[in-house]
Amino acid sequence: MTTASPFPQDFLWGVASAGHQVEGNNVNSDTWFLEHLPGSMFSEPSGDAVDHYHRYREDIALIAGLGFTSYRFSIEWARVEPEEGLFSNAELDHYRRMLEACHENGLTPVVTFHHFTSPRWLLAVGGWEGPRTAELFARYCDRVMAHLGDLIGVACTLNEPNLPWLLESFGIGGETPENRGSVPVWAAAAERLGVDASTVAPFQFCSTEAGFAVKVAAHRAATAAIKGRRPELPVGWTLANSDIQSIDGGEELANQVRRDVNERFLAASRGDDFVGIQTYGRTVYGPNGHAPAPEGVPTNQMGEEIYPQALEATIREAHRIAGVPVMVTENGLATEDDTQRVDYLRAAVDCVASCLADGIDVRGYIAWTALDNYEWVFGYGPKFGLIAVDRETQERTPKESAHWLGRLAQAHNPLASYETQSASL
Ligand code: BGC
């Protein structure tokens, strides 16, 4: 017996990256600035990264050659607007060439307008608590659209605006503005920027109510700016969606984290064209807060439990609360063992298939990440890539997981049976 494939014909099969993690030398960004401060939380600087800035053409051809139909990447605001109000046509032309390369290779470009990094100058005018930030971000989005809008396939405004609240529940960050001056890295940042430490509010590390309001306002203003140039372009934001669970004694905390991190951001996505879901696993809370992975379970390179089935719960939660189409814009595993990654991806794709079979509108599955890259505060240690990179020579080598997922993308044919295809993969 055969079953029709649950994957629609225009379903996007892709891999993702983010500018700062792959391009290299993003020197006008706030993140580069933080990487080089005394007391920095970054274990090493990003440096040349994997030189995607110069090697994008070969990388895009490689991704397409593996069988994918989409590439998600981000545009660096710090390159496009290196000083407030100064826009660089040369940098916009660079991203235009990237978009053209995607089209030449048959990849739908899913473009993120902000993936964690902002221009350094924004940090000096209030960062992601600043009164002008929503408007400044929307102005940048408008410039990007004027220059590149005709080539963009799907637009993502902000990447993981909710992440700082999840990190706070792990005991990372979460300082009040008044306390920032007592944290060496914020004190150093304030001194170099010539501002009061209470105003240092980078996107990834600020979990205040003011920060929440600014991010929602920025998303709305950016959506309006993008739609102003191309009303029919699908626009949404992408969220960090962990499957929030509890063990005895942790129910109250789990409910609170679920509300603060998942539900209020999903509620704010109502009315968007889609919401991007980015799931890596589950987060469990117990009587003493965030509970570590149970003894003996397989873990990823960050010591977290490997739990691909989380994706089914987070897609269903997003569908229930946001009530808009869902796109999996990130999902992946940090491991040196690529067989583990293939198993993880297979289980995750099954979660998507099960949601589709229940009538949930899922538009794509985009794995994190194309190339082994700069994993933020963890530096170059964790390997999330489907393609390995030798950072001495910058040589790229696709892993089995890249071939496996690329074949699945290619083999997908709505006229054939999904079971037959799965059996042959
Ligand atoms: C981010 C990526 C990051 C990935 C793996 C997400 O939080 O969007 O930039 O590398 O997860 O940690």
Coordinates of C-alpha atoms and ligand atoms in Angstrom, one line a residue:
M1 CA 0.0 0.0 0.0
T2 CA 1.3 3.5 -0.8
T3 CA 0.5 6.8 0.7
A4 CA 0.6 10.1 -1.1
S5 CA 3.5 12.4 0.0
P6 CA 2.4 14.9 2.6
F7 CA 5.0 17.4 1.2
P8 CA 3.5 20.0 -1.1
Q9 CA 5.1 20.6 -4.5
D10 CA 6.4 24.0 -3.5
F11 CA 7.7 22.9 -0.1
L12 CA 11.2 24.4 0.5
W13 CA 14.1 22.1 1.3
G14 CA 17.0 24.1 2.4
V15 CA 20.0 24.8 4.5
A16 CA 20.6 28.1 6.5
S17 CA 23.4 30.3 7.5
A18 CA 23.8 33.7 9.2
G19 CA 26.1 36.5 7.9
H20 CA 28.2 36.9 11.0
Q21 CA 28.7 33.2 11.5
V22 CA 30.1 32.6 8.0
E23 CA 31.1 35.8 6.2
G24 CA 34.2 36.9 8.2
N25 CA 35.4 40.3 9.3
N26 CA 32.1 41.8 10.1
V27 CA 34.1 44.6 11.8
N28 CA 31.3 47.3 12.0
S29 CA 29.0 45.0 14.0
D30 CA 28.2 45.1 17.7
T31 CA 29.1 41.4 18.0
W32 CA 32.7 42.0 16.6
F33 CA 33.0 44.8 19.2
L34 CA 31.8 42.5 22.0
E35 CA 34.1 39.7 20.9
H36 CA 37.2 41.9 21.5
L37 CA 36.3 43.5 24.8
P38 CA 38.0 42.5 28.1
G39 CA 35.7 40.0 29.9
S40 CA 34.0 39.0 26.6
M41 CA 31.6 36.2 26.8
F42 CA 32.8 35.0 23.4
S43 CA 35.3 32.2 23.7
E44 CA 37.2 33.3 20.6
P45 CA 36.7 36.0 17.9
S46 CA 34.9 35.3 14.6
G47 CA 37.9 36.5 12.5
D48 CA 37.7 35.3 8.9
A49 CA 34.9 32.9 9.8
V50 CA 34.5 30.6 6.7
D51 CA 35.1 33.4 4.3
H52 CA 31.6 33.0 2.8
Y53 CA 31.7 36.7 2.0
H54 CA 34.2 35.9 -0.9
R55 CA 33.2 32.2 -1.4
Y56 CA 29.4 32.5 -1.6
R57 CA 29.3 31.7 -5.3
E58 CA 31.0 28.3 -4.9
D59 CA 29.0 27.6 -1.7
I60 CA 25.7 28.4 -3.3
A61 CA 26.5 26.1 -6.3
L62 CA 27.6 23.4 -3.8
I63 CA 24.3 23.6 -1.9
A64 CA 22.3 23.5 -5.1
G65 CA 24.4 20.6 -6.4
L66 CA 23.5 18.6 -3.3
G67 CA 19.8 18.8 -4.3
F68 CA 18.5 21.6 -2.0
T69 CA 15.8 23.9 -3.3
S70 CA 16.4 26.8 -0.9
Y71 CA 19.1 28.8 0.8
R72 CA 18.4 30.9 3.9
F73 CA 21.0 33.6 4.7
S74 CA 21.1 36.9 6.3
I75 CA 22.0 40.4 5.3
E76 CA 24.4 42.3 7.6
W77 CA 22.9 45.6 8.7
A78 CA 26.4 46.6 9.9
R79 CA 27.7 46.3 6.3
V80 CA 24.8 48.0 4.6
E81 CA 24.7 50.9 7.1
P82 CA 28.1 51.1 8.7
E83 CA 27.4 54.5 10.2
E84 CA 24.0 55.8 11.0
G85 CA 22.3 57.1 7.9
L86 CA 25.3 56.1 5.6
F87 CA 24.2 53.3 3.3
S88 CA 26.6 51.4 1.2
N89 CA 25.5 50.6 -2.4
A90 CA 28.6 48.5 -2.8
E91 CA 27.6 46.2 0.0
L92 CA 24.0 46.1 -1.2
D93 CA 25.4 45.1 -4.6
H94 CA 27.3 42.2 -2.9
Y95 CA 24.0 40.8 -1.6
R96 CA 22.4 41.3 -5.0
R97 CA 25.1 39.1 -6.5
M98 CA 24.4 36.5 -3.8
L99 CA 20.7 36.6 -4.6
E100 CA 21.5 36.3 -8.3
A101 CA 23.7 33.3 -7.6
C102 CA 20.8 31.6 -5.8
H103 CA 18.4 32.2 -8.7
E104 CA 21.0 31.0 -11.2
N105 CA 21.3 27.8 -9.2
G106 CA 17.6 27.3 -8.8
L107 CA 17.5 28.1 -5.0
T108 CA 14.7 30.1 -3.5
P109 CA 16.4 32.7 -1.3
V110 CA 15.0 33.0 2.2
V111 CA 16.5 36.3 3.5
T112 CA 16.9 37.2 7.1
F113 CA 17.2 41.0 7.6
H114 CA 18.6 40.7 11.2
H115 CA 20.3 37.6 12.6
F116 CA 21.5 38.7 16.1
T117 CA 24.1 41.3 14.9
S118 CA 23.5 45.0 14.6
P119 CA 25.7 47.9 13.7
R120 CA 28.0 48.9 16.5
W121 CA 26.6 52.5 16.3
L122 CA 23.2 51.2 17.3
L123 CA 24.6 50.0 20.6
A124 CA 25.5 53.6 21.4
V125 CA 22.0 54.8 20.8
G126 CA 20.2 52.4 23.1
G127 CA 20.5 49.1 21.2
W128 CA 17.4 46.9 21.4
E129 CA 15.9 49.1 24.1
G130 CA 16.4 52.3 22.2
P131 CA 13.5 54.6 21.4
R132 CA 14.5 55.0 17.8
T133 CA 15.5 51.4 17.0
A134 CA 12.3 50.2 15.5
E135 CA 12.2 53.1 13.1
L136 CA 16.0 52.8 12.3
F137 CA 15.5 49.1 11.6
A138 CA 12.5 49.7 9.3
R139 CA 14.5 52.3 7.4
Y140 CA 17.3 49.8 6.8
C141 CA 14.7 47.2 5.6
D142 CA 13.3 49.7 3.2
R143 CA 16.7 50.4 1.7
V144 CA 17.4 46.7 1.4
M145 CA 14.0 46.2 -0.3
A146 CA 14.6 49.1 -2.7
H147 CA 17.9 47.5 -3.8
L148 CA 17.2 43.8 -3.6
G149 CA 13.5 43.2 -3.0
D150 CA 12.7 41.9 -6.5
L151 CA 15.1 38.9 -5.9
I152 CA 14.0 37.9 -2.4
G153 CA 11.8 34.7 -2.1
V154 CA 10.8 34.9 1.5
A155 CA 11.6 37.6 4.1
C156 CA 12.4 37.0 7.8
T157 CA 12.6 40.3 9.8
L158 CA 14.2 39.3 13.1
N159 CA 15.9 36.0 14.0
E160 CA 15.1 34.6 17.5
P161 CA 14.0 37.8 19.2
N162 CA 12.9 35.6 22.1
L163 CA 16.2 33.9 22.7
P164 CA 17.4 36.1 25.6
W165 CA 14.4 35.1 27.7
L166 CA 15.2 31.4 27.2
L167 CA 18.8 32.0 28.2
E168 CA 17.7 33.9 31.3
S169 CA 15.8 30.8 32.4
F170 CA 19.2 29.0 32.3
G171 CA 20.7 31.7 34.5
I172 CA 22.5 33.3 31.6
G173 CA 22.3 37.1 31.3
G174 CA 19.1 38.7 32.5
E175 CA 20.7 41.7 34.3
T176 CA 18.5 44.6 34.9
P177 CA 19.7 47.8 33.3
E178 CA 20.7 49.2 36.7
N179 CA 23.0 46.1 37.3
R180 CA 24.7 46.1 33.9
G181 CA 27.5 48.4 35.2
S182 CA 28.6 45.6 37.6
V183 CA 29.2 43.1 34.8
P184 CA 32.8 43.7 33.4
V185 CA 31.9 43.3 29.8
W186 CA 29.0 45.7 29.9
A187 CA 31.1 48.2 31.9
A188 CA 33.9 47.9 29.3
A189 CA 31.4 48.3 26.4
A190 CA 29.8 51.4 28.0
E191 CA 33.2 53.0 28.5
R192 CA 34.3 52.5 24.9
L193 CA 31.0 53.7 23.5
G194 CA 30.9 56.6 25.9
V195 CA 27.4 55.8 27.3
D196 CA 25.9 54.8 30.6
A197 CA 26.1 51.0 31.2
S198 CA 22.4 50.8 31.9
T199 CA 21.8 51.5 28.2
V200 CA 24.0 48.7 26.7
A201 CA 21.3 46.4 25.2
P202 CA 22.5 44.1 22.5
F203 CA 19.9 42.0 20.7
Q204 CA 21.0 38.6 22.0
F205 CA 21.6 39.5 25.6
C206 CA 18.8 41.9 26.6
S207 CA 15.7 40.4 28.2
T208 CA 13.8 43.4 29.6
E209 CA 10.2 44.4 29.0
A210 CA 11.4 47.4 27.1
G211 CA 13.4 45.0 24.9
F212 CA 10.3 43.0 24.2
A213 CA 8.3 46.1 23.2
V214 CA 11.1 47.3 20.9
K215 CA 11.5 44.0 19.1
V216 CA 7.7 43.7 18.5
A217 CA 7.6 47.3 17.2
A218 CA 10.7 46.7 15.0
H219 CA 9.1 43.5 13.5
R220 CA 5.9 45.4 12.8
A221 CA 7.6 48.4 11.3
A222 CA 9.9 46.2 9.2
T223 CA 7.0 44.1 7.9
A224 CA 5.2 47.3 6.8
A225 CA 8.4 48.6 5.1
I226 CA 8.9 45.3 3.3
K227 CA 5.3 45.1 2.3
G228 CA 5.4 48.7 1.2
R229 CA 7.9 47.7 -1.5
R230 CA 6.4 44.2 -2.3
P231 CA 3.0 43.6 -0.8
E232 CA 2.9 39.9 -2.0
L233 CA 6.3 38.9 -0.5
P234 CA 5.8 36.4 2.4
V235 CA 7.1 38.1 5.6
G236 CA 7.5 36.7 9.1
W237 CA 10.0 36.5 12.0
T238 CA 11.8 33.4 13.2
L239 CA 11.6 32.2 16.8
A240 CA 13.7 30.0 19.1
N241 CA 11.1 27.3 19.9
S242 CA 12.2 24.8 22.5
D243 CA 9.7 22.1 23.6
I244 CA 9.2 23.3 27.2
Q245 CA 8.6 20.5 29.6
S246 CA 8.6 19.9 33.3
I247 CA 9.3 17.2 35.9
D248 CA 7.8 17.1 39.3
G249 CA 8.1 20.4 41.0
G250 CA 9.0 22.4 37.8
E251 CA 5.5 22.9 36.4
E252 CA 5.1 26.5 37.5
L253 CA 8.5 27.6 36.2
A254 CA 7.9 25.7 32.9
N255 CA 4.5 27.4 32.5
Q256 CA 6.1 30.8 33.0
V257 CA 8.9 30.1 30.6
R258 CA 6.5 28.8 28.0
R259 CA 4.4 32.0 28.3
D260 CA 7.4 34.4 28.2
V261 CA 9.5 32.6 25.6
N262 CA 7.1 30.8 23.3
E263 CA 3.5 31.9 23.7
R264 CA 3.7 35.7 23.8
F265 CA 6.0 35.7 20.7
L266 CA 3.7 33.3 18.9
A267 CA 0.7 35.5 19.8
A268 CA 2.6 38.5 18.4
S269 CA 3.0 36.5 15.1
R270 CA -0.8 36.5 14.5
G271 CA -1.5 38.2 11.2
D272 CA 1.9 37.5 9.7
D273 CA 2.3 35.5 6.5
F274 CA 4.1 32.8 8.4
V275 CA 6.2 32.1 11.5
G276 CA 9.6 30.6 11.4
I277 CA 10.2 27.8 13.9
Q278 CA 13.7 27.0 15.1
T279 CA 13.9 24.0 17.3
Y280 CA 16.9 22.1 18.6
G281 CA 15.4 20.0 21.4
R282 CA 13.5 20.2 24.7
T283 CA 14.1 22.2 27.8
V284 CA 13.0 20.6 31.0
Y285 CA 12.4 22.4 34.3
G286 CA 12.4 20.9 37.8
P287 CA 12.2 22.1 41.4
N288 CA 15.7 23.6 41.1
G289 CA 15.1 25.3 37.7
H290 CA 16.5 24.1 34.4
A291 CA 17.1 20.4 34.7
P292 CA 20.2 18.9 33.1
A293 CA 20.0 16.0 30.6
P294 CA 19.1 12.7 32.3
E295 CA 22.0 10.5 33.2
G296 CA 23.1 8.2 30.2
V297 CA 21.1 9.8 27.4
P298 CA 23.0 10.7 24.2
T299 CA 23.9 14.4 24.2
N300 CA 25.0 16.9 21.7
Q301 CA 28.3 18.9 21.8
M302 CA 26.8 21.4 24.2
G303 CA 25.9 18.6 26.7
E304 CA 22.1 18.8 25.9
E305 CA 19.9 15.8 25.3
I306 CA 19.5 14.8 21.7
Y307 CA 15.7 15.1 21.2
P308 CA 14.6 15.6 17.6
Q309 CA 11.0 14.8 18.4
A310 CA 10.7 18.3 19.9
L311 CA 10.0 19.6 16.5
E312 CA 6.6 18.0 16.3
A313 CA 5.5 19.7 19.6
T314 CA 6.8 23.1 18.6
I315 CA 5.2 23.1 15.1
R316 CA 1.9 22.1 16.7
E317 CA 2.2 24.8 19.4
A318 CA 3.0 27.5 16.7
H319 CA 0.1 26.4 14.6
R320 CA -2.3 26.5 17.6
I321 CA -1.2 29.9 19.0
A322 CA -0.1 31.9 16.0
G323 CA -2.6 30.4 13.6
V324 CA -0.5 31.2 10.5
P325 CA 1.5 28.9 8.2
V326 CA 4.7 27.6 9.7
M327 CA 8.2 27.3 8.2
V328 CA 11.0 25.3 9.9
T329 CA 13.7 27.9 9.3
E330 CA 16.3 26.1 11.6
N331 CA 16.7 22.6 13.0
G332 CA 19.9 20.7 13.5
L333 CA 22.4 19.0 15.8
A334 CA 25.9 19.9 17.1
T335 CA 27.9 16.7 16.7
E336 CA 31.1 15.3 15.3
D337 CA 29.2 12.1 14.5
D338 CA 27.5 12.6 11.3
T339 CA 25.6 9.3 11.5
Q340 CA 23.9 10.8 14.6
R341 CA 23.0 13.9 12.5
V342 CA 21.4 11.8 9.8
D343 CA 19.3 10.0 12.4
Y344 CA 18.3 13.4 13.9
L345 CA 17.3 14.9 10.6
R346 CA 15.4 11.8 9.6
A347 CA 13.4 12.0 12.8
A348 CA 12.8 15.7 12.4
V349 CA 11.6 15.4 8.8
D350 CA 9.2 12.7 10.1
C351 CA 7.8 15.3 12.6
V352 CA 7.1 17.7 9.7
A353 CA 5.4 14.9 7.7
S354 CA 3.2 14.0 10.6
C355 CA 2.1 17.7 11.1
L356 CA 1.5 18.0 7.3
A357 CA -0.6 14.8 7.4
D358 CA -2.8 16.4 10.1
G359 CA -3.4 19.4 7.8
I360 CA -1.0 21.8 9.4
D361 CA 0.4 24.2 6.8
V362 CA 4.2 23.8 6.9
R363 CA 6.0 25.6 4.1
G364 CA 9.5 24.3 4.4
Y365 CA 12.3 22.5 6.2
I366 CA 15.5 24.4 6.4
A367 CA 18.3 22.7 8.3
W368 CA 20.9 24.5 10.5
T369 CA 23.4 24.8 9.1
A370 CA 25.0 24.8 5.6
L371 CA 28.7 25.0 6.7
D372 CA 30.4 24.4 10.0
N373 CA 30.7 27.9 11.4
Y374 CA 31.1 30.4 14.2
E375 CA 28.8 29.2 17.0
W376 CA 28.6 32.6 18.8
V377 CA 29.9 32.5 22.4
F378 CA 31.1 28.9 21.8
G379 CA 33.4 29.8 19.0
Y380 CA 34.4 27.3 16.3
G381 CA 34.0 24.2 18.6
P382 CA 30.5 23.0 17.9
K383 CA 29.9 21.4 14.5
F384 CA 26.3 22.0 13.3
G385 CA 27.3 21.9 9.6
L386 CA 26.1 19.6 6.9
I387 CA 29.3 20.6 5.1
A388 CA 32.7 20.5 6.8
V389 CA 35.1 23.3 6.4
D390 CA 38.9 23.2 6.9
R391 CA 39.5 26.7 8.2
E392 CA 43.2 26.7 7.3
T393 CA 42.5 26.1 3.6
Q394 CA 38.8 27.0 3.6
E395 CA 38.2 23.7 1.7
R396 CA 34.5 22.5 1.9
T397 CA 33.6 18.8 2.2
P398 CA 29.9 17.8 2.2
K399 CA 29.1 15.3 5.0
E400 CA 26.8 12.3 4.5
S401 CA 24.0 14.3 6.1
A402 CA 24.2 16.9 3.3
H403 CA 24.0 14.1 0.7
W404 CA 21.1 12.4 2.6
L405 CA 19.0 15.5 3.0
G406 CA 19.8 16.8 -0.5
R407 CA 18.7 13.4 -2.0
L408 CA 15.5 13.6 0.0
A409 CA 14.8 17.1 -1.4
Q410 CA 15.4 15.8 -4.9
A411 CA 13.5 12.6 -4.5
H412 CA 10.5 14.5 -3.2
N413 CA 7.9 14.2 -5.9
P414 CA 4.3 14.7 -5.0
L415 CA 3.2 12.3 -7.7
A416 CA 5.2 9.4 -6.2
S417 CA 4.5 7.6 -3.0
Y418 CA 6.2 9.0 0.1
E419 CA 6.7 5.6 1.5
T420 CA 8.4 4.4 -1.6
Q421 CA 10.7 7.4 -1.6
S422 CA 11.5 7.0 2.1
A423 CA 12.2 3.4 1.6
S424 CA 14.7 4.2 -1.2
L425 CA 16.6 6.8 0.9
Ligands
BGC1 C1 20.6 30.6 15.9 C2 21.9 30.2 15.1 C3 22.7 29.3 16.0 C4 21.9 28.0 16.2 C5 22.6 26.9 17.0 C6 20.0 29.5 16.7 O1 19.9 30.0 18.0 O2 19.7 31.3 15.1 O3 22.5 31.4 14.8 O4 23.9 29.0 15.4 O5 20.7 28.3 16.9 O6 22.9 27.2 18.3

